[in-house]
Amino acid sequence: MIKINIEMKIKKSIILAVLTLFTSIGVSAQDGAGDDCAKFRSLYFQYIPQTTTDDESMRKQYRDAANFWAQAITACGMENLDAKFFYNGKYIYNNLVKYTKDSVQLKNFNDTIVFCFESRMKVENDPSWTADYATYLVGQGSTDYDKIDQLYKESIHKLKSESSATDIMYYFKHLIMNKFNSAKGDEKEVARTEVIDEYIVLSEYVSEAHKKAKAEANENSVARSAQARDYLDKYFLLIAKDCDILTEVFAKKLATLPQEKAEKLAKVNSYLGLMDQKQCQSTTVYGQFVDTLILLEPTADAYYFGASYASSNGNSSKAFKYYEKAVEMEGDGPNKDKYLLSWQMRNIKRDHINQLIILQRKLTETNLKVMLY
């Protein structure tokens, strides 16, 4: 586990560590600083391998590139370096990590990668870079959960469907592994609620990305978005293990739904969809969300949905009322016959029940007992 200290004496400790690791080429930053700056920036870029060779050659080229890159910092000064410089620095040190087994060097390289992330963020506001930084920290096992949380919150919800599949999966992993698993007492349910809420939003992002990738016939993006979708679904089900947990959370959500109609409607549909996954259709909370849906969007389809719910839960009078309303609102629409048939079947069933009740009363008067089906 590494512990990230953002104030890690960036300008001195990182540069000194890097220069200690590599053979110095003995150029003084004070002798013609402007010329040295240009020279070292050119040299580090030239030494970045352009083709893959054997491991030892690759390692040496990246070491040389890192050497010149580090000396460019001294020669140029931090204030004269741009976003591309730190992007390339991260690329160099990411590759050095691949070719290094020494634990001391690995720590120095990883610290330098953090330095690159932090430095570029000061030069340029790039949500993709910010999300990648958070993902890097999660991958490195950082325990600075607040830092990770802040980075993801400042990036994922800006990028939305443009977020990388990897960043979305690692963000969800962070919510579960770092926040939910470490939460204690009442904070556990707060963390669970956050996971559920973020699952809904992240699933929407992934769904949009998947549709776009399919429309563009981008097979790689289709595969990545499908992987992210499956990952979210798999681990969400570990948090919302059963209907009781889900409905307990959603019962509280009824009182805190958004005020804006479109946003509120989207949330209601999302919660209903999640309860469908857990087969929660027979619960009172599910029915409350169905009624909320009808109030928000009193369409024929919504009434038919409500009628089907009421019918399946034995509320005949409510089912009949909603079927009747669906037929009325559909008029001559495409679902007219379906809605009308359901209403008539409910009507017939209701009349049949009424007739059986009357018959039962008559038979009871003559001390006969019948079974009412």
Short mmCIF file of C-alpha atoms in Angstrom, two decimals:
data_model
loop_
_atom_site.label_atom_id
_atom_site.label_comp_id
_atom_site.label_asym_id
_atom_site.label_seq_id
_atom_site.Cartn_x
_atom_site.Cartn_y
_atom_site.Cartn_z
CA MET A 1 0.00 0.00 0.00
CA ILE A 2 1.32 3.43 -0.82
CA LYS A 3 0.37 6.54 1.03
CA ILE A 4 0.03 9.61 -1.16
CA ASN A 5 1.29 12.89 0.22
CA ILE A 6 0.50 15.60 -2.32
CA GLU A 7 2.95 17.97 -0.73
CA MET A 8 5.76 15.45 -1.10
CA LYS A 9 8.33 18.15 -1.70
CA ILE A 10 7.64 17.70 -5.38
CA LYS A 11 10.28 19.92 -6.90
CA LYS A 12 13.20 18.59 -4.85
CA SER A 13 12.64 15.03 -3.75
CA ILE A 14 11.37 13.67 -7.06
CA ILE A 15 14.04 15.32 -9.19
CA LEU A 16 16.83 14.34 -6.80
CA ALA A 17 15.57 10.78 -6.62
CA VAL A 18 15.45 10.50 -10.39
CA LEU A 19 18.86 12.05 -10.90
CA THR A 20 20.32 9.73 -8.28
CA LEU A 21 18.94 6.70 -10.12
CA PHE A 22 20.49 7.57 -13.45
CA THR A 23 23.98 8.54 -14.57
CA SER A 24 24.28 12.28 -14.67
CA ILE A 25 25.37 13.85 -17.95
CA GLY A 26 26.87 16.74 -15.99
CA VAL A 27 25.09 19.78 -17.41
CA SER A 28 24.60 22.76 -15.11
CA ALA A 29 21.14 24.33 -15.20
CA GLN A 30 22.72 27.71 -14.62
CA ASP A 31 24.87 27.65 -17.74
CA GLY A 32 22.62 28.90 -20.49
CA ALA A 33 19.33 27.80 -18.89
CA GLY A 34 17.24 28.65 -21.94
CA ASP A 35 19.39 26.56 -24.27
CA ASP A 36 19.56 23.70 -21.79
CA CYS A 37 15.78 23.70 -21.43
CA ALA A 38 15.24 23.26 -25.15
CA LYS A 39 18.04 20.71 -25.38
CA PHE A 40 16.81 18.46 -22.60
CA ARG A 41 13.20 18.65 -23.76
CA SER A 42 14.33 17.56 -27.19
CA LEU A 43 16.61 14.83 -25.88
CA TYR A 44 14.07 13.15 -23.57
CA PHE A 45 11.56 12.98 -26.41
CA GLN A 46 14.12 11.50 -28.81
CA TYR A 47 14.95 8.74 -26.34
CA ILE A 48 11.34 7.56 -25.90
CA PRO A 49 11.31 4.20 -27.74
CA GLN A 50 9.33 4.32 -30.97
CA THR A 51 9.48 0.58 -31.64
CA THR A 52 9.49 -2.45 -29.36
CA THR A 53 12.78 -4.30 -28.93
CA ASP A 54 14.17 -6.59 -26.21
CA ASP A 55 13.45 -5.75 -22.57
CA GLU A 56 16.97 -4.59 -21.73
CA SER A 57 17.09 -2.17 -24.67
CA MET A 58 13.65 -0.82 -23.84
CA ARG A 59 14.59 -0.35 -20.19
CA LYS A 60 17.76 1.53 -21.11
CA GLN A 61 15.96 3.84 -23.55
CA TYR A 62 13.29 4.71 -21.01
CA ARG A 63 15.97 5.29 -18.35
CA ASP A 64 17.77 7.68 -20.68
CA ALA A 65 14.51 9.42 -21.57
CA ALA A 66 13.68 9.77 -17.86
CA ASN A 67 17.17 11.15 -17.18
CA PHE A 68 16.80 13.94 -19.74
CA TRP A 69 13.17 14.54 -18.73
CA ALA A 70 14.17 15.10 -15.10
CA GLN A 71 17.00 17.44 -16.08
CA ALA A 72 14.57 19.41 -18.24
CA ILE A 73 12.63 20.24 -15.06
CA THR A 74 15.75 21.72 -13.48
CA ALA A 75 16.78 23.54 -16.64
CA CYS A 76 13.34 24.92 -17.56
CA GLY A 77 11.77 25.54 -14.16
CA MET A 78 8.30 24.25 -13.32
CA GLU A 79 6.65 27.49 -14.45
CA ASN A 80 7.90 26.96 -18.02
CA LEU A 81 6.61 23.42 -18.50
CA ASP A 82 3.34 22.60 -20.26
CA ALA A 83 0.70 19.87 -19.95
CA LYS A 84 2.25 17.74 -22.69
CA PHE A 85 5.54 17.59 -20.79
CA PHE A 86 3.90 15.98 -17.76
CA TYR A 87 1.79 13.69 -19.94
CA ASN A 88 4.98 12.38 -21.54
CA GLY A 89 6.63 12.09 -18.13
CA LYS A 90 3.84 9.83 -16.92
CA TYR A 91 4.18 7.75 -20.07
CA ILE A 92 7.94 7.33 -19.54
CA TYR A 93 7.65 6.33 -15.88
CA ASN A 94 4.70 4.01 -16.47
CA ASN A 95 6.95 2.11 -18.85
CA LEU A 96 9.89 2.18 -16.48
CA VAL A 97 7.69 0.48 -13.89
CA LYS A 98 7.17 -2.40 -16.34
CA TYR A 99 10.90 -2.98 -16.66
CA THR A 100 11.86 -2.55 -12.99
CA LYS A 101 11.72 -4.99 -10.09
CA ASP A 102 13.76 -3.08 -7.53
CA SER A 103 11.42 -1.94 -4.74
CA VAL A 104 13.24 1.34 -4.08
CA GLN A 105 13.21 2.31 -7.72
CA LEU A 106 9.54 1.29 -8.05
CA LYS A 107 8.60 3.59 -5.19
CA ASN A 108 10.52 6.47 -6.78
CA PHE A 109 8.93 5.81 -10.16
CA ASN A 110 5.42 5.66 -8.68
CA ASP A 111 6.03 8.86 -6.73
CA THR A 112 7.13 10.52 -9.97
CA ILE A 113 3.95 9.35 -11.71
CA VAL A 114 1.92 11.03 -8.94
CA PHE A 115 4.07 14.14 -9.42
CA CYS A 116 3.18 14.11 -13.14
CA PHE A 117 -0.53 13.77 -12.41
CA GLU A 118 -0.50 16.60 -9.88
CA SER A 119 1.68 18.91 -11.99
CA ARG A 120 -0.39 18.56 -15.15
CA MET A 121 -3.59 19.27 -13.21
CA LYS A 122 -2.10 22.63 -12.20
CA VAL A 123 -1.44 23.49 -15.83
CA GLU A 124 -4.58 22.13 -17.49
CA ASN A 125 -8.06 21.11 -16.34
CA ASP A 126 -8.71 17.78 -18.06
CA PRO A 127 -11.45 15.61 -16.49
CA SER A 128 -10.12 12.48 -18.24
CA TRP A 129 -6.70 13.03 -16.68
CA THR A 130 -8.29 13.63 -13.27
CA ALA A 131 -10.29 10.39 -13.53
CA ASP A 132 -7.18 8.49 -14.61
CA TYR A 133 -5.34 9.88 -11.59
CA ALA A 134 -8.04 8.58 -9.26
CA THR A 135 -7.95 5.21 -10.98
CA TYR A 136 -4.17 5.12 -10.63
CA LEU A 137 -4.45 5.74 -6.87
CA VAL A 138 -7.05 2.98 -6.51
CA GLY A 139 -4.83 0.62 -8.47
CA GLN A 140 -1.86 1.45 -6.24
CA GLY A 141 -3.87 0.74 -3.11
CA SER A 142 -3.85 4.30 -1.81
CA THR A 143 -5.66 4.78 1.49
CA ASP A 144 -6.33 8.46 0.80
CA TYR A 145 -10.02 7.75 0.16
CA ASP A 146 -11.09 11.37 0.42
CA LYS A 147 -8.59 12.36 -2.26
CA ILE A 148 -9.77 9.57 -4.55
CA ASP A 149 -13.40 10.48 -3.93
CA GLN A 150 -12.75 14.13 -4.75
CA LEU A 151 -10.93 13.28 -7.98
CA TYR A 152 -13.71 11.01 -9.21
CA LYS A 153 -16.44 13.47 -8.27
CA GLU A 154 -14.62 16.19 -10.23
CA SER A 155 -14.32 14.06 -13.34
CA ILE A 156 -16.74 11.17 -13.86
CA HIS A 157 -19.88 13.30 -13.61
CA LYS A 158 -18.41 15.84 -16.02
CA LEU A 159 -17.40 13.23 -18.58
CA LYS A 160 -20.58 11.17 -18.12
CA SER A 161 -20.88 8.76 -21.06
CA GLU A 162 -17.46 9.89 -22.28
CA SER A 163 -15.83 8.38 -19.19
CA SER A 164 -13.56 5.43 -19.92
CA ALA A 165 -14.94 2.02 -19.01
CA THR A 166 -11.88 1.44 -16.81
CA ASP A 167 -12.42 4.64 -14.84
CA ILE A 168 -16.10 3.82 -14.26
CA MET A 169 -15.27 0.32 -13.03
CA TYR A 170 -12.52 1.56 -10.73
CA TYR A 171 -14.77 4.31 -9.37
CA PHE A 172 -17.44 1.74 -8.51
CA LYS A 173 -14.75 -0.48 -7.00
CA HIS A 174 -13.64 2.47 -4.86
CA LEU A 175 -17.20 3.06 -3.64
CA ILE A 176 -17.55 -0.55 -2.55
CA MET A 177 -14.05 -1.61 -1.48
CA ASN A 178 -12.92 1.65 0.09
CA LYS A 179 -16.06 3.47 1.26
CA PHE A 180 -18.74 0.82 1.87
CA ASN A 181 -16.45 -1.87 3.28
CA SER A 182 -14.68 0.56 5.62
CA ALA A 183 -17.87 2.27 6.85
CA LYS A 184 -18.95 1.59 10.43
CA GLY A 185 -22.32 1.72 12.19
CA ASP A 186 -24.86 4.10 10.68
CA GLU A 187 -22.32 5.16 8.06
CA LYS A 188 -22.71 1.72 6.49
CA GLU A 189 -26.21 2.45 5.28
CA VAL A 190 -25.19 5.91 4.10
CA ALA A 191 -22.45 4.29 2.04
CA ARG A 192 -24.87 1.65 0.74
CA THR A 193 -27.28 4.35 -0.40
CA GLU A 194 -24.45 6.16 -2.20
CA VAL A 195 -23.44 2.96 -3.98
CA ILE A 196 -27.03 2.40 -5.14
CA ASP A 197 -27.44 6.00 -6.31
CA GLU A 198 -24.13 5.97 -8.17
CA TYR A 199 -24.94 2.60 -9.69
CA ILE A 200 -28.03 4.13 -11.29
CA VAL A 201 -26.10 7.10 -12.69
CA LEU A 202 -23.07 5.09 -13.83
CA SER A 203 -25.34 2.55 -15.52
CA GLU A 204 -26.91 5.37 -17.51
CA TYR A 205 -23.47 6.59 -18.60
CA VAL A 206 -22.44 3.09 -19.67
CA SER A 207 -25.73 2.52 -21.49
CA GLU A 208 -25.29 5.74 -23.47
CA ALA A 209 -21.69 4.84 -24.30
CA HIS A 210 -22.77 1.35 -25.42
CA LYS A 211 -25.46 2.73 -27.73
CA LYS A 212 -23.02 5.18 -29.26
CA ALA A 213 -20.39 2.49 -29.78
CA LYS A 214 -22.89 0.21 -31.49
CA ALA A 215 -24.11 3.02 -33.73
CA GLU A 216 -20.50 3.70 -34.74
CA ALA A 217 -19.81 -0.04 -35.17
CA ASN A 218 -16.83 0.34 -32.82
CA GLU A 219 -16.35 -3.25 -31.66
CA ASN A 220 -13.67 -2.44 -29.08
CA SER A 221 -15.82 0.24 -27.45
CA VAL A 222 -18.85 -2.05 -27.54
CA ALA A 223 -16.85 -4.73 -25.71
CA ARG A 224 -15.48 -2.29 -23.13
CA SER A 225 -18.88 -0.77 -22.35
CA ALA A 226 -20.41 -4.24 -22.07
CA GLN A 227 -17.64 -5.21 -19.65
CA ALA A 228 -18.32 -2.10 -17.54
CA ARG A 229 -22.06 -2.82 -17.55
CA ASP A 230 -21.54 -6.42 -16.40
CA TYR A 231 -19.08 -5.26 -13.73
CA LEU A 232 -21.56 -2.73 -12.31
CA ASP A 233 -24.40 -5.26 -12.27
CA LYS A 234 -22.30 -7.98 -10.66
CA TYR A 235 -21.07 -5.91 -7.73
CA PHE A 236 -24.28 -3.96 -7.27
CA LEU A 237 -26.05 -7.24 -6.48
CA LEU A 238 -23.53 -7.84 -3.67
CA ILE A 239 -24.58 -4.57 -2.04
CA ALA A 240 -28.34 -4.88 -2.58
CA LYS A 241 -28.53 -8.54 -1.66
CA ASP A 242 -32.28 -8.85 -1.35
CA CYS A 243 -35.58 -7.05 -1.67
CA ASP A 244 -35.70 -6.04 1.99
CA ILE A 245 -32.45 -4.06 1.73
CA LEU A 246 -33.49 -2.41 -1.51
CA THR A 247 -36.99 -1.41 -0.41
CA GLU A 248 -35.74 -0.14 2.94
CA VAL A 249 -33.42 2.26 1.13
CA PHE A 250 -36.00 3.23 -1.50
CA ALA A 251 -38.71 3.86 1.09
CA LYS A 252 -36.55 6.70 2.39
CA LYS A 253 -35.90 7.88 -1.16
CA LEU A 254 -39.59 8.60 -1.69
CA ALA A 255 -39.32 11.60 0.61
CA THR A 256 -36.17 12.94 -1.02
CA LEU A 257 -36.94 12.63 -4.73
CA PRO A 258 -35.84 15.58 -6.93
CA GLN A 259 -38.33 18.42 -7.35
CA GLU A 260 -37.76 18.94 -11.06
CA LYS A 261 -40.27 16.74 -12.94
CA ALA A 262 -38.00 15.20 -15.60
CA GLU A 263 -35.30 14.39 -13.06
CA LYS A 264 -37.85 13.00 -10.61
CA LEU A 265 -39.42 10.84 -13.33
CA ALA A 266 -36.02 9.44 -14.32
CA LYS A 267 -35.25 8.52 -10.71
CA VAL A 268 -38.63 6.82 -10.21
CA ASN A 269 -38.17 4.72 -13.35
CA SER A 270 -34.65 3.80 -12.27
CA TYR A 271 -35.77 2.68 -8.82
CA LEU A 272 -38.62 0.64 -10.30
CA GLY A 273 -36.16 -1.01 -12.67
CA LEU A 274 -33.86 -1.99 -9.81
CA MET A 275 -36.75 -3.39 -7.80
CA ASP A 276 -37.79 -5.38 -10.88
CA GLN A 277 -34.31 -6.96 -10.88
CA LYS A 278 -34.84 -8.13 -7.31
CA GLN A 279 -38.44 -9.27 -7.87
CA CYS A 280 -39.82 -6.66 -5.48
CA GLN A 281 -43.09 -6.11 -7.38
CA SER A 282 -45.25 -7.37 -4.53
CA THR A 283 -43.90 -4.87 -1.98
CA THR A 284 -45.70 -1.80 -0.71
CA VAL A 285 -42.75 0.40 -1.66
CA TYR A 286 -42.95 -0.77 -5.27
CA GLY A 287 -46.64 0.18 -5.34
CA GLN A 288 -45.84 3.62 -3.92
CA PHE A 289 -43.36 4.23 -6.72
CA VAL A 290 -45.92 3.05 -9.28
CA ASP A 291 -48.45 5.57 -7.93
CA THR A 292 -45.76 8.27 -7.98
CA LEU A 293 -45.04 7.42 -11.61
CA ILE A 294 -48.72 7.82 -12.50
CA LEU A 295 -48.92 11.17 -10.72
CA LEU A 296 -45.87 12.42 -12.59
CA GLU A 297 -46.85 11.07 -15.97
CA PRO A 298 -50.55 10.11 -16.11
CA THR A 299 -50.40 8.41 -19.50
CA ALA A 300 -52.34 5.40 -20.72
CA ASP A 301 -49.19 3.32 -20.47
CA ALA A 302 -48.56 4.41 -16.88
CA TYR A 303 -52.14 3.56 -15.87
CA TYR A 304 -51.87 0.17 -17.56
CA PHE A 305 -48.63 -0.47 -15.69
CA GLY A 306 -50.32 0.51 -12.43
CA ALA A 307 -53.31 -1.68 -13.19
CA SER A 308 -51.08 -4.69 -13.87
CA TYR A 309 -49.30 -4.12 -10.56
CA ALA A 310 -52.55 -3.79 -8.62
CA SER A 311 -54.02 -6.87 -10.31
CA SER A 312 -50.98 -9.02 -9.53
CA ASN A 313 -51.22 -7.99 -5.87
CA GLY A 314 -54.91 -8.71 -5.47
CA ASN A 315 -56.15 -5.12 -5.44
CA SER A 316 -59.05 -5.71 -7.82
CA SER A 317 -60.84 -2.41 -7.37
CA LYS A 318 -57.70 -0.38 -8.04
CA ALA A 319 -56.80 -2.58 -11.00
CA PHE A 320 -60.25 -2.10 -12.53
CA LYS A 321 -60.06 1.67 -12.02
CA TYR A 322 -56.61 1.91 -13.62
CA TYR A 323 -57.51 -0.36 -16.56
CA GLU A 324 -60.57 1.79 -17.19
CA LYS A 325 -58.43 4.93 -17.11
CA ALA A 326 -55.87 3.36 -19.50
CA VAL A 327 -58.61 2.54 -22.02
CA GLU A 328 -60.03 6.03 -21.75
CA MET A 329 -56.70 7.77 -22.26
CA GLU A 330 -55.53 5.47 -25.06
CA GLY A 331 -58.59 6.23 -27.18
CA ASP A 332 -57.91 4.88 -30.69
CA GLY A 333 -54.18 4.52 -30.04
CA PRO A 334 -52.06 1.47 -30.98
CA ASN A 335 -52.59 -0.22 -27.59
CA LYS A 336 -56.36 0.20 -27.60
CA ASP A 337 -57.18 -3.50 -28.05
CA LYS A 338 -54.70 -4.68 -25.42
CA TYR A 339 -55.91 -2.22 -22.80
CA LEU A 340 -59.57 -2.88 -23.65
CA LEU A 341 -59.12 -6.65 -23.37
CA SER A 342 -57.47 -6.34 -19.96
CA TRP A 343 -60.23 -4.03 -18.75
CA GLN A 344 -62.95 -6.40 -20.01
CA MET A 345 -61.28 -9.43 -18.44
CA ARG A 346 -61.04 -7.58 -15.14
CA ASN A 347 -64.70 -6.54 -15.52
CA ILE A 348 -65.78 -10.12 -16.21
CA LYS A 349 -63.78 -11.38 -13.27
CA ARG A 350 -65.26 -8.74 -11.01
CA ASP A 351 -68.82 -9.62 -12.12
CA HIS A 352 -68.06 -13.30 -11.68
CA ILE A 353 -66.81 -12.72 -8.14
CA ASN A 354 -69.89 -10.64 -7.33
CA GLN A 355 -72.17 -13.41 -8.63
CA LEU A 356 -70.32 -15.99 -6.56
CA ILE A 357 -70.67 -13.82 -3.45
CA ILE A 358 -74.44 -13.53 -4.03
CA LEU A 359 -74.67 -17.29 -4.58
CA GLN A 360 -72.67 -17.98 -1.45
CA ARG A 361 -75.03 -15.84 0.59
CA LYS A 362 -78.05 -17.73 -0.75
CA LEU A 363 -76.46 -21.09 -0.08
CA THR A 364 -75.42 -20.00 3.40
CA GLU A 365 -79.07 -19.24 4.12
CA THR A 366 -79.85 -22.90 3.50
CA ASN A 367 -76.85 -24.01 5.60
CA LEU A 368 -74.82 -25.11 2.58
CA LYS A 369 -71.15 -24.34 2.31
CA VAL A 370 -69.29 -23.73 -0.87
CA MET A 371 -65.72 -22.98 -1.69
CA LEU A 372 -65.27 -19.59 -3.34
CA TYR A 373 -62.56 -19.59 -5.97
#
